[in-house]
Amino acid sequence: NSDTDDDGKPLWPAKRLDLGDEHLAFVIQHLRLRVVDLENKLKGTPRQTGKRKLDYPSFWGKITQMGLTEVEAHEHLGAASVNDWLDENRGTLEGALQKIVASVAQSKTARARQPAPAREPTEPPDRELDKVIPTRTQEEFNSTLDLLRICSEDFGMASSAVFSELGYPNQKAYDEAAIENPFISYLQIKSVRRPESEGEIEPEDLPF
């Protein structure tokens, strides 16, 4: 019988046991490999942290994303070309891009600080023309808030109207202009709102 050995013991169960041992060994080995793999992932491996260097297509792609033309990019660099800037400064494309970004930011900040163009003053209502304006002195104007309060009392003006008539977009722009004395601004508004009362100002009242 082919299923028994010389002693008459069955071969098939032994063969099944051998196959089971091989399978078990394979599973154990597989699990060991998985454990090692998981340990490596948990420990982590050193990563490349350096930034990839810009090439010219990437550089000009970023310039386009910023909404700049090639000529404008050169103006922000202060050079005739990118290559000239690189040669003069021994720089990199990354450095050139950083300079352009900084220059654009400075330009936007400068434009934001420029006073808005003065608008033509609107004709005040008749009731404002009939109102008696008290004589003001520079001692009453110690801050921008004093200017706004008095313009509201004398001319019925909102804060936004005050700054607009003075040629500024908002209070921040007005304060950054560092007006020496708000009384000067008051006189400017009064000359427009009540020009007929200019003669009421005594020379010693002027802040200059």
Coordinates of N, CA and C in Angstrom, one line a residue, residues 87-208:
D87 N 24.2 87.7 -11.3 CA 25.6 88.0 -11.4 C 26.1 89.0 -10.4
E88 N 25.4 90.1 -10.3 CA 25.8 91.2 -9.4 C 25.7 90.8 -7.9
N89 N 24.8 90.0 -7.6 CA 24.6 89.6 -6.2 C 25.0 88.2 -5.8
R90 N 25.6 87.5 -6.8 CA 25.9 86.1 -6.6 C 24.8 85.4 -5.9
G91 N 23.6 85.7 -6.4 CA 22.4 85.1 -5.7 C 21.8 83.9 -6.4
T92 N 20.7 83.5 -6.0 CA 20.0 82.4 -6.6 C 18.6 82.9 -7.0
L93 N 17.9 82.0 -7.8 CA 16.6 82.3 -8.2 C 15.6 82.5 -7.0
E94 N 15.9 81.7 -6.0 CA 15.1 81.8 -4.8 C 15.2 83.2 -4.2
G95 N 16.5 83.7 -4.1 CA 16.8 85.0 -3.6 C 16.1 86.1 -4.4
A96 N 16.2 85.9 -5.7 CA 15.5 86.9 -6.6 C 14.0 86.9 -6.4
L97 N 13.4 85.8 -6.2 CA 12.0 85.7 -6.0 C 11.6 86.4 -4.7
Q98 N 12.4 86.2 -3.6 CA 12.2 86.8 -2.3 C 12.3 88.3 -2.4
K99 N 13.3 88.8 -3.2 CA 13.4 90.2 -3.3 C 12.2 90.8 -4.0
I100 N 11.7 90.2 -5.1 CA 10.6 90.7 -5.8 C 9.3 90.7 -4.9
V101 N 9.1 89.6 -4.2 CA 8.0 89.6 -3.3 C 8.0 90.7 -2.2
A102 N 9.2 90.9 -1.7 CA 9.4 92.0 -0.7 C 9.1 93.4 -1.3
S103 N 9.6 93.6 -2.5 CA 9.4 94.8 -3.2 C 8.0 95.1 -3.5
V104 N 7.3 94.0 -4.0 CA 5.8 94.2 -4.2 C 5.1 94.6 -3.0
A105 N 5.4 93.9 -1.9 CA 4.8 94.2 -0.6 C 5.0 95.7 -0.2
Q106 N 6.2 96.2 -0.4 CA 6.6 97.5 0.0 C 5.8 98.5 -0.9
S107 N 5.6 98.2 -2.2 CA 4.9 99.1 -3.1 C 3.4 99.1 -2.7
K108 N 2.8 98.0 -2.3 CA 1.4 98.0 -1.9 C 1.2 98.8 -0.6
T109 N 2.2 98.7 0.3 CA 2.1 99.4 1.6 C 2.2 100.9 1.3
A110 N 3.1 101.3 0.4 CA 3.3 102.7 0.1 C 2.0 103.3 -0.6
R111 N 1.4 102.5 -1.5 CA 0.2 103.0 -2.1 C -0.9 103.1 -1.1
A112 N -1.0 102.2 -0.1 CA -2.1 102.3 0.9 C -2.0 103.5 1.8
R113 N -0.7 104.0 1.9 CA -0.5 105.1 2.8 C -0.7 106.5 2.1
Q114 N -0.8 106.4 0.8 CA -1.0 107.7 0.1 C -2.4 108.2 0.3
P115 N -2.6 109.5 0.6 CA -3.9 110.0 0.8 C -4.8 109.9 -0.4
A116 N -6.0 109.6 -0.2 CA -6.9 109.5 -1.4 C -7.1 110.9 -2.0
P117 N -7.3 111.0 -3.3 CA -7.5 112.3 -3.9 C -8.7 113.0 -3.3
A118 N -8.5 114.3 -3.0 CA -9.6 115.1 -2.4 C -10.8 115.2 -3.3
R119 N -12.0 114.9 -2.7 CA -13.2 115.0 -3.5 C -13.8 116.4 -3.4
E120 N -14.5 116.8 -4.4 CA -15.2 118.1 -4.4 C -16.1 118.1 -3.2
P121 N -16.0 119.1 -2.3 CA -16.9 119.1 -1.1 C -18.3 119.4 -1.6
T122 N -19.2 118.7 -0.9 CA -20.6 118.9 -1.2 C -21.1 120.2 -0.5
E123 N -22.1 120.8 -1.1 CA -22.6 122.0 -0.6 C -23.4 121.7 0.7
P124 N -23.0 122.3 1.8 CA -23.7 122.0 3.1 C -25.1 122.4 3.0
P125 N -26.0 121.8 3.8 CA -27.4 122.2 3.8 C -27.6 123.6 4.3
D126 N -28.7 124.2 4.0 CA -28.9 125.6 4.4 C -28.9 125.8 5.9
R127 N -29.4 124.8 6.6 CA -29.4 124.9 8.1 C -28.0 125.0 8.6
E128 N -27.0 124.4 7.9 CA -25.6 124.5 8.4 C -25.1 125.9 8.1
L129 N -25.5 126.5 7.0 CA -25.0 127.8 6.7 C -25.6 128.8 7.7
D130 N -26.8 128.6 8.2 CA -27.4 129.5 9.1 C -26.9 129.3 10.5
K131 N -26.2 128.2 10.8 CA -25.8 127.9 12.1 C -24.6 128.8 12.5
V132 N -24.6 129.3 13.7 CA -23.5 130.2 14.2 C -22.3 129.3 14.6
I133 N -21.2 129.5 14.0 CA -20.0 128.6 14.3 C -19.2 129.4 15.4
P134 N -19.0 128.7 16.5 CA -18.2 129.4 17.6 C -16.7 129.6 17.1
T135 N -16.1 130.5 17.7 CA -14.7 130.8 17.4 C -13.8 129.7 18.1
R136 N -13.0 129.0 17.3 CA -12.2 127.9 17.9 C -10.8 128.3 18.0
T137 N -10.1 127.8 19.0 CA -8.6 128.0 19.2 C -7.9 126.7 19.1
Q138 N -6.6 126.8 18.8 CA -5.8 125.6 18.7 C -5.7 124.8 20.0
E139 N -5.9 125.4 21.1 CA -5.9 124.7 22.4 C -7.0 123.7 22.5
E140 N -8.0 123.8 21.7 CA -9.1 122.8 21.8 C -8.8 121.6 21.0
F141 N -7.7 121.6 20.2 CA -7.4 120.5 19.3 C -6.2 119.8 19.8
N142 N -6.4 118.8 20.6 CA -5.2 118.0 21.2 C -5.1 116.7 20.5
S143 N -6.1 116.3 19.7 CA -6.0 114.9 19.1 C -7.0 114.9 17.9
T144 N -6.9 113.8 17.2 CA -7.8 113.6 16.1 C -9.2 113.5 16.5
L145 N -9.4 112.9 17.7 CA -10.8 112.8 18.2 C -11.4 114.2 18.5
D146 N -10.6 115.1 18.9 CA -11.1 116.5 19.1 C -11.5 117.1 17.8
L147 N -10.7 116.8 16.8 CA -11.0 117.3 15.4 C -12.4 116.8 15.0
L148 N -12.6 115.5 15.1 CA -13.8 114.8 14.7 C -15.0 115.3 15.5
R149 N -14.8 115.5 16.8 CA -15.9 116.0 17.6 C -16.3 117.4 17.2
I150 N -15.4 118.3 17.1 CA -15.7 119.7 16.8 C -16.3 119.8 15.4
C151 N -15.8 119.0 14.4 CA -16.3 119.1 13.1 C -17.8 118.6 13.1
S152 N -18.1 117.6 13.9 CA -19.4 117.2 14.0 C -20.3 118.2 14.6
E153 N -19.8 118.9 15.7 CA -20.6 120.0 16.3 C -20.8 121.2 15.4
D154 N -19.7 121.6 14.7 CA -19.8 122.8 14.0 C -20.4 122.6 12.6
F155 N -20.1 121.5 11.9 CA -20.5 121.3 10.6 C -21.4 120.1 10.3
G156 N -21.7 119.4 11.4 CA -22.6 118.2 11.3 C -21.9 117.1 10.4
M157 N -20.6 117.0 10.5 CA -19.9 116.0 9.6 C -19.6 114.7 10.3
A158 N -19.8 113.6 9.6 CA -19.4 112.3 10.1 C -17.9 112.2 10.0
S159 N -17.3 111.2 10.7 CA -15.9 111.0 10.7 C -15.4 110.8 9.3
S160 N -16.1 109.9 8.5 CA -15.6 109.6 7.2 C -15.6 110.8 6.3
A161 N -16.6 111.7 6.5 CA -16.6 112.9 5.7 C -15.5 113.9 6.0
V162 N -15.0 113.9 7.3 CA -13.9 114.7 7.6 C -12.6 114.3 6.9
F163 N -12.4 113.0 7.0 CA -11.1 112.5 6.4 C -11.2 112.6 4.9
S164 N -12.4 112.4 4.3 CA -12.5 112.5 2.8 C -12.2 113.9 2.4
E165 N -12.8 114.9 3.1 CA -12.6 116.3 2.7 C -11.1 116.7 2.9
L166 N -10.4 116.0 3.8 CA -9.0 116.4 4.0 C -8.1 115.6 3.0
G167 N -8.7 114.6 2.3 CA -8.0 113.9 1.3 C -7.3 112.6 1.8
Y168 N -7.9 112.0 2.8 CA -7.4 110.8 3.4 C -8.5 109.7 3.4
P169 N -8.1 108.5 3.1 CA -9.2 107.4 3.0 C -9.7 107.0 4.4
N170 N -9.0 107.2 5.5 CA -9.5 106.8 6.8 C -8.6 107.5 7.9
Q171 N -8.9 107.2 9.1 CA -8.2 107.8 10.2 C -6.8 107.3 10.3
K172 N -6.6 106.0 10.0 CA -5.2 105.5 10.1 C -4.3 106.3 9.1
A173 N -4.7 106.5 7.9 CA -3.9 107.3 7.0 C -3.7 108.7 7.4
Y174 N -4.7 109.3 8.0 CA -4.6 110.7 8.5 C -3.5 110.7 9.7
D175 N -3.7 109.7 10.6 CA -2.7 109.7 11.8 C -1.3 109.5 11.3
E176 N -1.1 108.6 10.3 CA 0.2 108.3 9.8 C 0.8 109.5 9.1
A177 N 0.0 110.4 8.6 CA 0.5 111.6 8.0 C 1.2 112.6 9.0
A178 N 0.9 112.3 10.3 CA 1.5 113.0 11.4 C 1.3 114.5 11.3
I179 N 0.0 114.9 11.1 CA -0.3 116.3 11.1 C 0.1 117.0 12.4
E180 N 0.8 118.1 12.3 CA 1.4 118.7 13.5 C 0.3 119.2 14.5
N181 N -0.7 119.7 14.0 CA -1.8 120.2 14.9 C -3.1 120.0 14.1
P182 N -4.1 119.2 14.7 CA -5.4 119.0 14.0 C -6.1 120.4 13.8
F183 N -5.7 121.4 14.5 CA -6.4 122.7 14.2 C -6.2 123.2 12.8
I184 N -5.0 122.8 12.2 CA -4.8 123.1 10.8 C -5.8 122.5 9.9
S185 N -6.1 121.2 10.2 CA -7.1 120.5 9.4 C -8.5 121.1 9.6
Y186 N -8.8 121.6 10.8 CA -10.1 122.2 11.1 C -10.2 123.5 10.3
L187 N -9.2 124.3 10.2 CA -9.2 125.5 9.4 C -9.4 125.2 7.9
Q188 N -8.8 124.1 7.5 CA -8.9 123.7 6.1 C -10.4 123.4 5.8
I189 N -11.0 122.6 6.7 CA -12.4 122.3 6.5 C -13.3 123.5 6.6
K190 N -13.0 124.4 7.5 CA -13.8 125.6 7.7 C -13.7 126.5 6.5
S191 N -12.6 126.5 5.9 CA -12.4 127.4 4.7 C -13.3 127.0 3.6
V192 N -13.7 125.7 3.6 CA -14.5 125.2 2.5 C -16.0 125.2 3.0
R193 N -16.3 124.8 4.2 CA -17.6 124.8 4.7 C -18.2 126.2 5.0
R194 N -17.4 127.0 5.6 CA -17.8 128.4 5.9 C -16.8 129.4 5.5
P195 N -16.6 129.6 4.2 CA -15.5 130.5 3.8 C -15.8 131.9 4.2
E196 N -17.0 132.3 4.4 CA -17.3 133.7 4.8 C -16.9 134.0 6.2
S197 N -16.5 133.0 7.0 CA -16.1 133.2 8.4 C -14.6 133.3 8.6
E198 N -13.9 133.2 7.5 CA -12.4 133.1 7.6 C -11.9 134.4 8.3
G199 N -12.6 135.5 8.1 CA -12.1 136.7 8.7 C -12.2 136.8 10.2
E200 N -12.9 135.8 10.8 CA -13.1 135.8 12.2 C -11.8 135.2 13.0
I201 N -10.9 134.6 12.2 CA -9.7 134.0 12.8 C -8.7 135.1 13.0
E202 N -8.3 135.2 14.3 CA -7.2 136.2 14.6 C -5.9 135.6 14.3
P203 N -4.9 136.4 13.8 CA -3.6 135.9 13.5 C -2.9 135.1 14.6
E204 N -3.1 135.5 15.9 CA -2.5 134.8 17.0 C -3.1 133.4 17.2
D205 N -4.2 133.2 16.6 CA -4.9 131.9 16.7 C -4.3 130.8 15.8
L206 N -3.5 131.3 14.8 CA -3.0 130.3 13.8 C -1.8 129.6 14.4
P207 N -1.7 128.3 14.1 CA -0.7 127.4 14.6 C 0.6 127.5 13.9
F208 N 0.9 128.5 13.2 CA 2.2 128.7 12.4 C 2.6 130.1 12.3

